[in-house]
mmCIF file of C-alpha atoms and ligand atoms in Angstrom:
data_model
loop_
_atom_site.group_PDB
_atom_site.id
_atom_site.type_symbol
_atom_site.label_atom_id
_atom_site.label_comp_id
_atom_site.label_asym_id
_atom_site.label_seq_id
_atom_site.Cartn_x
_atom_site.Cartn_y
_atom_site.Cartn_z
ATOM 1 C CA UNK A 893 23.894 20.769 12.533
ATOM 2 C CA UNK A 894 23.618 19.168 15.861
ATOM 3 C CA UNK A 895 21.441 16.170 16.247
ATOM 4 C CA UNK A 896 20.455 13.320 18.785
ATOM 5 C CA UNK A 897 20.225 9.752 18.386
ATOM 6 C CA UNK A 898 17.926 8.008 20.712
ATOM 7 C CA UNK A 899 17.452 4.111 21.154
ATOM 8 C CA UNK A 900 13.655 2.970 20.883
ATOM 9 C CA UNK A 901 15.255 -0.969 20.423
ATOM 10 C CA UNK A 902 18.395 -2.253 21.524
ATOM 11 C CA UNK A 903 17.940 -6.317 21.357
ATOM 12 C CA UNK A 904 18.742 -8.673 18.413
ATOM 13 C CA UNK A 905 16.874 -11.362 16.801
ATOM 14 C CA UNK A 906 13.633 -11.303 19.531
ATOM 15 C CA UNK A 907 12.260 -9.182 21.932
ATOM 16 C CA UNK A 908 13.370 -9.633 25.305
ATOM 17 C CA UNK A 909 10.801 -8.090 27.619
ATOM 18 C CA UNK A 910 11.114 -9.173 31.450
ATOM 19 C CA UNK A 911 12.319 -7.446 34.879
ATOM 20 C CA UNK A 912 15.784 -8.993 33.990
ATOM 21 C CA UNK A 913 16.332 -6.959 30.481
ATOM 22 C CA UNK A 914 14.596 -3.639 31.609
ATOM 23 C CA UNK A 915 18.047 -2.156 31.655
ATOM 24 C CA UNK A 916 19.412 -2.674 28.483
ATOM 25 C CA UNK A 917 16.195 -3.312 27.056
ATOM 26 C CA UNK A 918 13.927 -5.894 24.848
ATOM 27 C CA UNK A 919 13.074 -4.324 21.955
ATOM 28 C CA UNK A 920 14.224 -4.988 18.363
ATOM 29 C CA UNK A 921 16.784 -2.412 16.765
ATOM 30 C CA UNK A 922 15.082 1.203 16.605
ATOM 31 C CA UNK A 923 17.309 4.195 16.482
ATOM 32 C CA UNK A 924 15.940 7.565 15.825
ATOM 33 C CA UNK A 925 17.904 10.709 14.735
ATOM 34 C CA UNK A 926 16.731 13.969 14.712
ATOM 35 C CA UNK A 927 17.924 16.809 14.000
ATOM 36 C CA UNK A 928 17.620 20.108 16.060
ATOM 37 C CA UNK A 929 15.086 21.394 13.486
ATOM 38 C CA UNK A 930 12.717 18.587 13.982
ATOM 39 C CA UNK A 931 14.324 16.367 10.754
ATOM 40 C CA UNK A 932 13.722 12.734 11.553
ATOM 41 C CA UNK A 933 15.600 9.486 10.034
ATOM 42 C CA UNK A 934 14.562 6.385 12.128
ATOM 43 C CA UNK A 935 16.832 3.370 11.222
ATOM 44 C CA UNK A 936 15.303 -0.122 11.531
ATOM 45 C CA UNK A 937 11.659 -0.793 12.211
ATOM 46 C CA UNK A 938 11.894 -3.538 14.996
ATOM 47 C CA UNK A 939 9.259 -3.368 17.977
ATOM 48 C CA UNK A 940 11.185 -0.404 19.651
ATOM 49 C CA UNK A 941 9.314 1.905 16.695
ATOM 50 C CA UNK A 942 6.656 1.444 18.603
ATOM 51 C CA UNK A 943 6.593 3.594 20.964
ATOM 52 C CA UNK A 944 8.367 5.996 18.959
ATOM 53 C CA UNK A 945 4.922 6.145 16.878
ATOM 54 C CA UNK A 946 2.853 6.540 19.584
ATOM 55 C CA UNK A 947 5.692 9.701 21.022
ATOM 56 C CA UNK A 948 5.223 11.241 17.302
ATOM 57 C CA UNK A 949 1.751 11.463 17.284
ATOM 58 C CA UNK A 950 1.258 12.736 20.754
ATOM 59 C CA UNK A 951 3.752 15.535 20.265
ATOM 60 C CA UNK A 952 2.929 16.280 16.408
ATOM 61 C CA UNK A 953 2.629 19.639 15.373
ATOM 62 C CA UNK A 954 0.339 19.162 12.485
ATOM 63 C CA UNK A 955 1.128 15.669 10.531
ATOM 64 C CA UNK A 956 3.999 13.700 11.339
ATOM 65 C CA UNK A 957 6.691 13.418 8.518
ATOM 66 C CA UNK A 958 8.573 10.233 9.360
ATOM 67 C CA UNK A 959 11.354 8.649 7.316
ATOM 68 C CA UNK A 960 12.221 4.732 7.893
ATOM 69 C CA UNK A 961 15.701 3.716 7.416
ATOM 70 C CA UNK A 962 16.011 -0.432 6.622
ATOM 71 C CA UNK A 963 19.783 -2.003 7.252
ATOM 72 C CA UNK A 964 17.528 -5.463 6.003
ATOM 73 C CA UNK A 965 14.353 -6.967 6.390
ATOM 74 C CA UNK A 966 15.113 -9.751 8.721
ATOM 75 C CA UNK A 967 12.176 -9.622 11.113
ATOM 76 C CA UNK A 968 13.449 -8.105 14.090
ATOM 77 C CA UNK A 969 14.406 -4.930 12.160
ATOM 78 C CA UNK A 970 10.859 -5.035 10.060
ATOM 79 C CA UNK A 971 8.595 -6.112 12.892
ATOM 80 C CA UNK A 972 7.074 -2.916 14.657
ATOM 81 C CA UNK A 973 5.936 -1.704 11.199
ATOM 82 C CA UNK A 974 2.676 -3.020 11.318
ATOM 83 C CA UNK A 975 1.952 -1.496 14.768
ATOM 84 C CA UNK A 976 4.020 2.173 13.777
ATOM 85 C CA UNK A 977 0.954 4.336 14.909
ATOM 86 C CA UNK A 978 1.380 7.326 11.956
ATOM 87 C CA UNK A 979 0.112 4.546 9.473
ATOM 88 C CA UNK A 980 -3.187 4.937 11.342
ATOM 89 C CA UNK A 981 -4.017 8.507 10.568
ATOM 90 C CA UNK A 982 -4.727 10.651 7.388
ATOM 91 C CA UNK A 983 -2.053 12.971 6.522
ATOM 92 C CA UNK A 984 0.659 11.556 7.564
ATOM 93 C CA UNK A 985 3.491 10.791 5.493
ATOM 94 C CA UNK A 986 5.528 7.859 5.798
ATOM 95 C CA UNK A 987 8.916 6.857 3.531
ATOM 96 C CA UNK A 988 10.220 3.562 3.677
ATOM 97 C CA UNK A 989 13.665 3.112 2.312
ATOM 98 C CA UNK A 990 15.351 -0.150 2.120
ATOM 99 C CA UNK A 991 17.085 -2.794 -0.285
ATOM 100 C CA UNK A 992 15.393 -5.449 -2.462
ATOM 101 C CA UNK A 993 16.026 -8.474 -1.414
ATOM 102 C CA UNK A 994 17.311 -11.054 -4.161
ATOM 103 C CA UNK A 995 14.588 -10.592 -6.809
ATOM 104 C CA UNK A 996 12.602 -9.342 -3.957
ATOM 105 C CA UNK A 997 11.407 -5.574 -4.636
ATOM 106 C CA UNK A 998 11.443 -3.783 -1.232
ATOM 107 C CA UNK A 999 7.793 -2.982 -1.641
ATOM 108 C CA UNK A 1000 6.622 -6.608 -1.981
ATOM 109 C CA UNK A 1001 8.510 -7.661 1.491
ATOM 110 C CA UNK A 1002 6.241 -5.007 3.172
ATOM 111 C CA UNK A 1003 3.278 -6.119 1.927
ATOM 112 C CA UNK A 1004 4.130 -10.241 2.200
ATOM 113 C CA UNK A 1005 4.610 -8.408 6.105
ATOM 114 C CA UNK A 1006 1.003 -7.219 6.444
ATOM 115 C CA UNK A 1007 -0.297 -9.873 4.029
ATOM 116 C CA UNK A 1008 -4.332 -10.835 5.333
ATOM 117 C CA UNK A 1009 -2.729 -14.755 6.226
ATOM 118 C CA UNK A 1010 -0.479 -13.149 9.056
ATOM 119 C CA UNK A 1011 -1.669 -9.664 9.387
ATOM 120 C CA UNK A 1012 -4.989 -8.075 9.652
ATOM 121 C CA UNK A 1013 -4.516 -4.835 8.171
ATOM 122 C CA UNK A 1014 -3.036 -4.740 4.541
ATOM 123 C CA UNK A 1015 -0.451 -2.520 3.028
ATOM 124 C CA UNK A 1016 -2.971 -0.545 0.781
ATOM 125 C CA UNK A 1017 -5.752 0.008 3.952
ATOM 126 C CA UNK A 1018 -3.333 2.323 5.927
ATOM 127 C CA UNK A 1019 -4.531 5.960 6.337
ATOM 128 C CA UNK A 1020 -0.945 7.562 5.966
ATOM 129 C CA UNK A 1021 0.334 8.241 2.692
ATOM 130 C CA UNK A 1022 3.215 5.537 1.971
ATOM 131 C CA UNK A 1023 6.399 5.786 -0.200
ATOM 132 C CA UNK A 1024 8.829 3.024 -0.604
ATOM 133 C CA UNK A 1025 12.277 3.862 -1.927
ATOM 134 C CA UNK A 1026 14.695 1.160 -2.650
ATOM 135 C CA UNK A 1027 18.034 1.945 -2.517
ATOM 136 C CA UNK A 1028 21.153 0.240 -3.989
ATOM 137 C CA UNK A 1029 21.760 -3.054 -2.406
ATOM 138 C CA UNK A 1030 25.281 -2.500 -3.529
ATOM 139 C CA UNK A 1031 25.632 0.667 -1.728
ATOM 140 C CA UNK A 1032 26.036 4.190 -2.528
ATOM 141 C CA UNK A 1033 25.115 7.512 -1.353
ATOM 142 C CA UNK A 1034 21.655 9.545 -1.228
ATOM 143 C CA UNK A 1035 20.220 11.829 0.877
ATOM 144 C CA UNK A 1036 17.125 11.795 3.612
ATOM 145 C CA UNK A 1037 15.893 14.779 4.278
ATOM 146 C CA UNK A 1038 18.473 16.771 6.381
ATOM 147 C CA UNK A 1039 20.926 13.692 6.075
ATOM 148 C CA UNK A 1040 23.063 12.481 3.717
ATOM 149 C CA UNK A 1041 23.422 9.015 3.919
ATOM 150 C CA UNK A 1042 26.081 6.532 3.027
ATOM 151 C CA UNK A 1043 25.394 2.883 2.532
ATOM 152 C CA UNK A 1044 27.787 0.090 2.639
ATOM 153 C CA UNK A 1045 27.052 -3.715 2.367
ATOM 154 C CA UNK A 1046 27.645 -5.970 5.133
ATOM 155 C CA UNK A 1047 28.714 -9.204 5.971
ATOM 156 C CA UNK A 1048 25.137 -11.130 6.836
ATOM 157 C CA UNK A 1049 23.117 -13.101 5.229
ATOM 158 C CA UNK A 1050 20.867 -11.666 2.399
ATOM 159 C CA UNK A 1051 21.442 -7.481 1.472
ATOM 160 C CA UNK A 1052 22.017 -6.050 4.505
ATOM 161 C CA UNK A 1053 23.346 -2.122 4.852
ATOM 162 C CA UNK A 1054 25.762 0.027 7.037
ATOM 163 C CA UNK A 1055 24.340 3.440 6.505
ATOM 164 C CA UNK A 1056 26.662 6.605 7.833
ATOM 165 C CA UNK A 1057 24.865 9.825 8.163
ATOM 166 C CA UNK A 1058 26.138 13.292 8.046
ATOM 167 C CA UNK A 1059 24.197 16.428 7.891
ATOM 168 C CA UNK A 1060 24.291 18.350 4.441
ATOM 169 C CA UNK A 1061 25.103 21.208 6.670
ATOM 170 C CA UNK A 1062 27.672 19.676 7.548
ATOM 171 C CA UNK A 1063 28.516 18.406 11.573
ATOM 172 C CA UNK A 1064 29.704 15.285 13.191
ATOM 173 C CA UNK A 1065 28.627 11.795 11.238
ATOM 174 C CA UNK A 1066 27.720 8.604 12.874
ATOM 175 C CA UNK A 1067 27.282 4.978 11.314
ATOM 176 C CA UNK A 1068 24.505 2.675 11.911
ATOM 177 C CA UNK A 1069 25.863 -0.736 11.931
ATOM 178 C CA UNK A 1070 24.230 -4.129 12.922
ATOM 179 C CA UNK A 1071 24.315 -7.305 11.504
ATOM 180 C CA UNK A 1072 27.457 -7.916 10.538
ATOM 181 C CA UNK A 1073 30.211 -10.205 10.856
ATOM 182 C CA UNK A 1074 33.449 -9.027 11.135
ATOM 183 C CA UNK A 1075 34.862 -12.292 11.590
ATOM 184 C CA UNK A 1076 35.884 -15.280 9.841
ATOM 185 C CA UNK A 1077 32.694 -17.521 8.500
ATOM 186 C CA UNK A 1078 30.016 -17.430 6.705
ATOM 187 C CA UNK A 1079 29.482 -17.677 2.694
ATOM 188 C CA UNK A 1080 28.913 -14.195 2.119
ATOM 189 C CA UNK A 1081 29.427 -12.251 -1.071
ATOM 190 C CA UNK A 1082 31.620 -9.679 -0.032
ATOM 191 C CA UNK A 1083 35.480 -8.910 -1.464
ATOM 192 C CA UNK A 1084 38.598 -9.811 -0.009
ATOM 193 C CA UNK A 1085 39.375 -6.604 0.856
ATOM 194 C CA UNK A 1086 36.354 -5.839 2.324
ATOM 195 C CA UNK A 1087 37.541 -4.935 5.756
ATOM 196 C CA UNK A 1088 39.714 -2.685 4.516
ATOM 197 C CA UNK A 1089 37.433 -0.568 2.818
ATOM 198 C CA UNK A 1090 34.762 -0.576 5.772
ATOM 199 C CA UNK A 1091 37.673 0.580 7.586
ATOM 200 C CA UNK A 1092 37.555 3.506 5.160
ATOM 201 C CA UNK A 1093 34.035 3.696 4.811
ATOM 202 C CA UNK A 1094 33.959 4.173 9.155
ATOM 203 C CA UNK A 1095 37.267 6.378 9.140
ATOM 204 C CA UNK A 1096 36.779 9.352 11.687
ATOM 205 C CA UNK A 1097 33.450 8.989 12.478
ATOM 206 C CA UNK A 1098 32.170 10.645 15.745
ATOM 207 C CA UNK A 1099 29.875 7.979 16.897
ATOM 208 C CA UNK A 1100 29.489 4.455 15.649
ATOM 209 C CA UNK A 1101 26.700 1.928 16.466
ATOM 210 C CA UNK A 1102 28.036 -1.488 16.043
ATOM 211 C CA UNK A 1103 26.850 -5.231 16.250
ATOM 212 C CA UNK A 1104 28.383 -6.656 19.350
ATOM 213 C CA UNK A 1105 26.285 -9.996 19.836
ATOM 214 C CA UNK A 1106 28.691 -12.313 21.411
ATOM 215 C CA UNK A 1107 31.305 -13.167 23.506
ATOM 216 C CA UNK A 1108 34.315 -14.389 21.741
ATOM 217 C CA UNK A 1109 33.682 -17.697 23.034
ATOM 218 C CA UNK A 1110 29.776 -17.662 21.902
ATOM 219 C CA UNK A 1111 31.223 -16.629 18.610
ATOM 220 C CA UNK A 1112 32.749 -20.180 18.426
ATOM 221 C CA UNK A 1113 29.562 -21.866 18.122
ATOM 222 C CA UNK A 1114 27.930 -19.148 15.727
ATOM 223 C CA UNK A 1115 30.241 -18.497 13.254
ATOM 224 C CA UNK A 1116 28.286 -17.910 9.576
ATOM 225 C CA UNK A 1117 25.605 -16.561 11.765
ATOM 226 C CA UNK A 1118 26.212 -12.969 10.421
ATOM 227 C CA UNK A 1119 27.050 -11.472 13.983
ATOM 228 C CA UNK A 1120 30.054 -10.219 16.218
ATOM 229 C CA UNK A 1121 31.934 -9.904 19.362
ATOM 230 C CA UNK A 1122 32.290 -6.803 21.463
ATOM 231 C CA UNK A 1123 36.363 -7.506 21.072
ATOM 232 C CA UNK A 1124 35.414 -7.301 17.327
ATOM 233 C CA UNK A 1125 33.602 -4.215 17.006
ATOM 234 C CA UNK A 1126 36.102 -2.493 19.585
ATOM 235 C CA UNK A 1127 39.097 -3.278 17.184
ATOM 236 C CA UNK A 1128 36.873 -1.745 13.974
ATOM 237 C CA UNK A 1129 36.539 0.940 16.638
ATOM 238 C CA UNK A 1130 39.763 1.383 17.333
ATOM 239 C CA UNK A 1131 41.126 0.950 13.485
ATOM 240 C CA UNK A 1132 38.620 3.475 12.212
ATOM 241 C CA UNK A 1133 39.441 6.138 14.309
ATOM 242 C CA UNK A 1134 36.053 6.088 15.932
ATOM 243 C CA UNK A 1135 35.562 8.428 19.001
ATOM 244 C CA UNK A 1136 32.500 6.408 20.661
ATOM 245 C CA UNK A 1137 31.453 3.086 19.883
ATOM 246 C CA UNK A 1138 28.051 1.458 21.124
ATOM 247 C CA UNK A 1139 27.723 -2.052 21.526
ATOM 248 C CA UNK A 1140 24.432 -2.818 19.688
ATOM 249 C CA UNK A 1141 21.660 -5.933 18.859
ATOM 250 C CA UNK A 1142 22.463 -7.552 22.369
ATOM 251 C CA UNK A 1143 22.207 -11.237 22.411
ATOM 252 C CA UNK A 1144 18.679 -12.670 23.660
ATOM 253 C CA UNK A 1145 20.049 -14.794 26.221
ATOM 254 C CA UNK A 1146 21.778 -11.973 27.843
ATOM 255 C CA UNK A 1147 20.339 -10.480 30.596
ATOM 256 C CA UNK A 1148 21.391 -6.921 32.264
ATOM 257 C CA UNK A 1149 23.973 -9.185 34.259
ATOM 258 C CA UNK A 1150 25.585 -10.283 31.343
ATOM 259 C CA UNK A 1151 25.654 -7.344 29.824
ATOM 260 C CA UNK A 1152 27.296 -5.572 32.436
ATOM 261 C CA UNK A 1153 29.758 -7.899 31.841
ATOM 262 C CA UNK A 1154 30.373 -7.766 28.535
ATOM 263 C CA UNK A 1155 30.798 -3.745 28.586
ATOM 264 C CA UNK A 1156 32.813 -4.300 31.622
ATOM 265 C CA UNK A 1157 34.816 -6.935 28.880
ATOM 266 C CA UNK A 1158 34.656 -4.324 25.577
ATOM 267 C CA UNK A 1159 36.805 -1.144 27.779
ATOM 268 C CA UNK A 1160 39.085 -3.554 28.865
ATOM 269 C CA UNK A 1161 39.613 -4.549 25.121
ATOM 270 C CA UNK A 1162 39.336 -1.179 24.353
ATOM 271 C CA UNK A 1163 42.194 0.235 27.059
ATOM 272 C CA UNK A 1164 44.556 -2.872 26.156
ATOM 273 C CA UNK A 1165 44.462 -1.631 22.567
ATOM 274 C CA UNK A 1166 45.883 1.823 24.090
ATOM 275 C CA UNK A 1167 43.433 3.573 21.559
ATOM 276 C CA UNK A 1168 41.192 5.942 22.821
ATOM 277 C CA UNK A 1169 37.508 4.852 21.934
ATOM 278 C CA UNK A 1170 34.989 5.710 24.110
ATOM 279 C CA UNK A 1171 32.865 2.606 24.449
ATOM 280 C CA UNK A 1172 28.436 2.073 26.053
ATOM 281 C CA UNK A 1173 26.291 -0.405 25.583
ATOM 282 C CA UNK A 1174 23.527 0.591 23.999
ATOM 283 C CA UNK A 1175 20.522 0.837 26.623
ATOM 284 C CA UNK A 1176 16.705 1.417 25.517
ATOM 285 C CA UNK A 1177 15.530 5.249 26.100
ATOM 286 C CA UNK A 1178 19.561 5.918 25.993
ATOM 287 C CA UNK A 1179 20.329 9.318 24.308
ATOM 288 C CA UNK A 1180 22.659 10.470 22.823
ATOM 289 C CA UNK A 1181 23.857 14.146 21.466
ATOM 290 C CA UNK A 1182 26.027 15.146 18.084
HETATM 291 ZN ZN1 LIG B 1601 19.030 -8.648 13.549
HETATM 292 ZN ZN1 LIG B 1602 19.695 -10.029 10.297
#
């Protein structure tokens, strides 16, 4: 099955609107992938789901069906929720799926999210029908919808989740990756031989979304922060056998300058390495086909 993968949110930690992101873009991680028959797995729920919601109601065809993918709930990948518009509307059908954090069920992060101190609208008031599945914070496989879906934990802090998605027809696969350091630091509570199996986990796959944060010398003065370098996620790139790599939850502070840059920086990584991975930087409204 062929499939596209669009970015709705392309920035890490905060949005980042202003004339000097517009490129690149200022909204929080949102990727959606759909399938040529309509099937829809939207991974992360930062503000770029936004307008997604408002795109899926305008063009439904009858109720919208939508399926929410959660690598964590850190608050730039949770905070669109609250203004997805399909929530807003009876007979839609919304499916959250997502870790628990520590003792934390999934469910009761979403509704701490829309709880009446910080949030006017709670969890039980929305007119959509809403599901929460928690998946395995250990990883593991299940399927969504037309998808089935790998999940691998990361180096960050708290449960966070690669997820790489195939069709159960079968077709290329691509990995969702973000927040994660591939690097040295950080307490986190992952094996020693970690890297190797993520190297396993990522082997072959046809396109690969990857955490790219910083420049190797920012990474000096974030290490333990749970993020990477472009020259990091290149080499993954490169040692998984990954055809295209995009760099992914850009750094606040860097503006479409600087990111031009640190492409420019990631294919000259990647053509040094003599390994042929096809490397972007992932841009809001950027498309992508499978
Ligand atoms: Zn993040
Ligand atoms: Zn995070």
């Amino acid at each position: 099955m062929a499939y596209t993968v669009t970015f709705w949110g392309t920035r890490g930690s905060i949005p980042t609107p202003g004339p000097h992101t517009a490129r690149y873009g200022g909204n929080t991680p949102c990727v959606a992938v759909e399938g040529a028959g309509g099937q829809l797995v939207i991974l992360d729920a930062g503000t770029g789901i936004r307008a997604l919601g408002v795109q899926l109601v305008e063009r439904r065809n009858g109720a919208v069906k939508a399926e929410i993918l959660l690598s964590h709930a850190h608050w730039d990948h949770i905070q669109g929720l609250p203004h997805f518009k399909p929530f807003f509307s009876p007979g839609n059908v919304v499916r959250i799926w997502g870790s628990r954090q520590g003792t934390m069920s999934l469910e009761a992060i979403l509704r701490q999210q829309m709880d009446p101190a910080v949030f006017p609208v709670p969890l039980d008031a929305l007119s959509a029908k809403l599901d929460v599945e928690q998946v395995d914070g250990a990883g593991g496989e299940f399927t969504i919808g037309a998808f089935r879906v790998r999940s691998m934990k990361l180096r960050h802090p708290g449960t966070t989740l690669a997820f790489r998605l195939t069709p159960v027809t079968g077709g290329p696969s691509m990995a969702y990756v973000t927040d994660n350091e591939l690097g040295s630091g950080g307490q986190y509570s992952t094996a020693a031989s970690w890297r190797k199996e993520f190297v396993e986990f990522l082997r072959g796959v046809d396109l690969l979304i990857h955490d790219a944060m910083y420049t190797p010398v920012e990474l000096e003065s974030h290490r333990g922060w749970g993020h990477s370098t472009y020259a990091e996620a290149v080499l993954l790139a490169a040692d998984a056998g990954a055809a295209r790599l995009v760099l992914f939850h850009h750094e606040p502070e860097h503006d479409d300058k600087a990111m031009d840059d640190l492409l420019a920086a990631a294919r000259r990584e990647a053509r040094a390495q003599g390994r042929p991975v096809e490397v972007l930087g992932a841009q809001e409204g950027m498309q992508l086909t499978l």
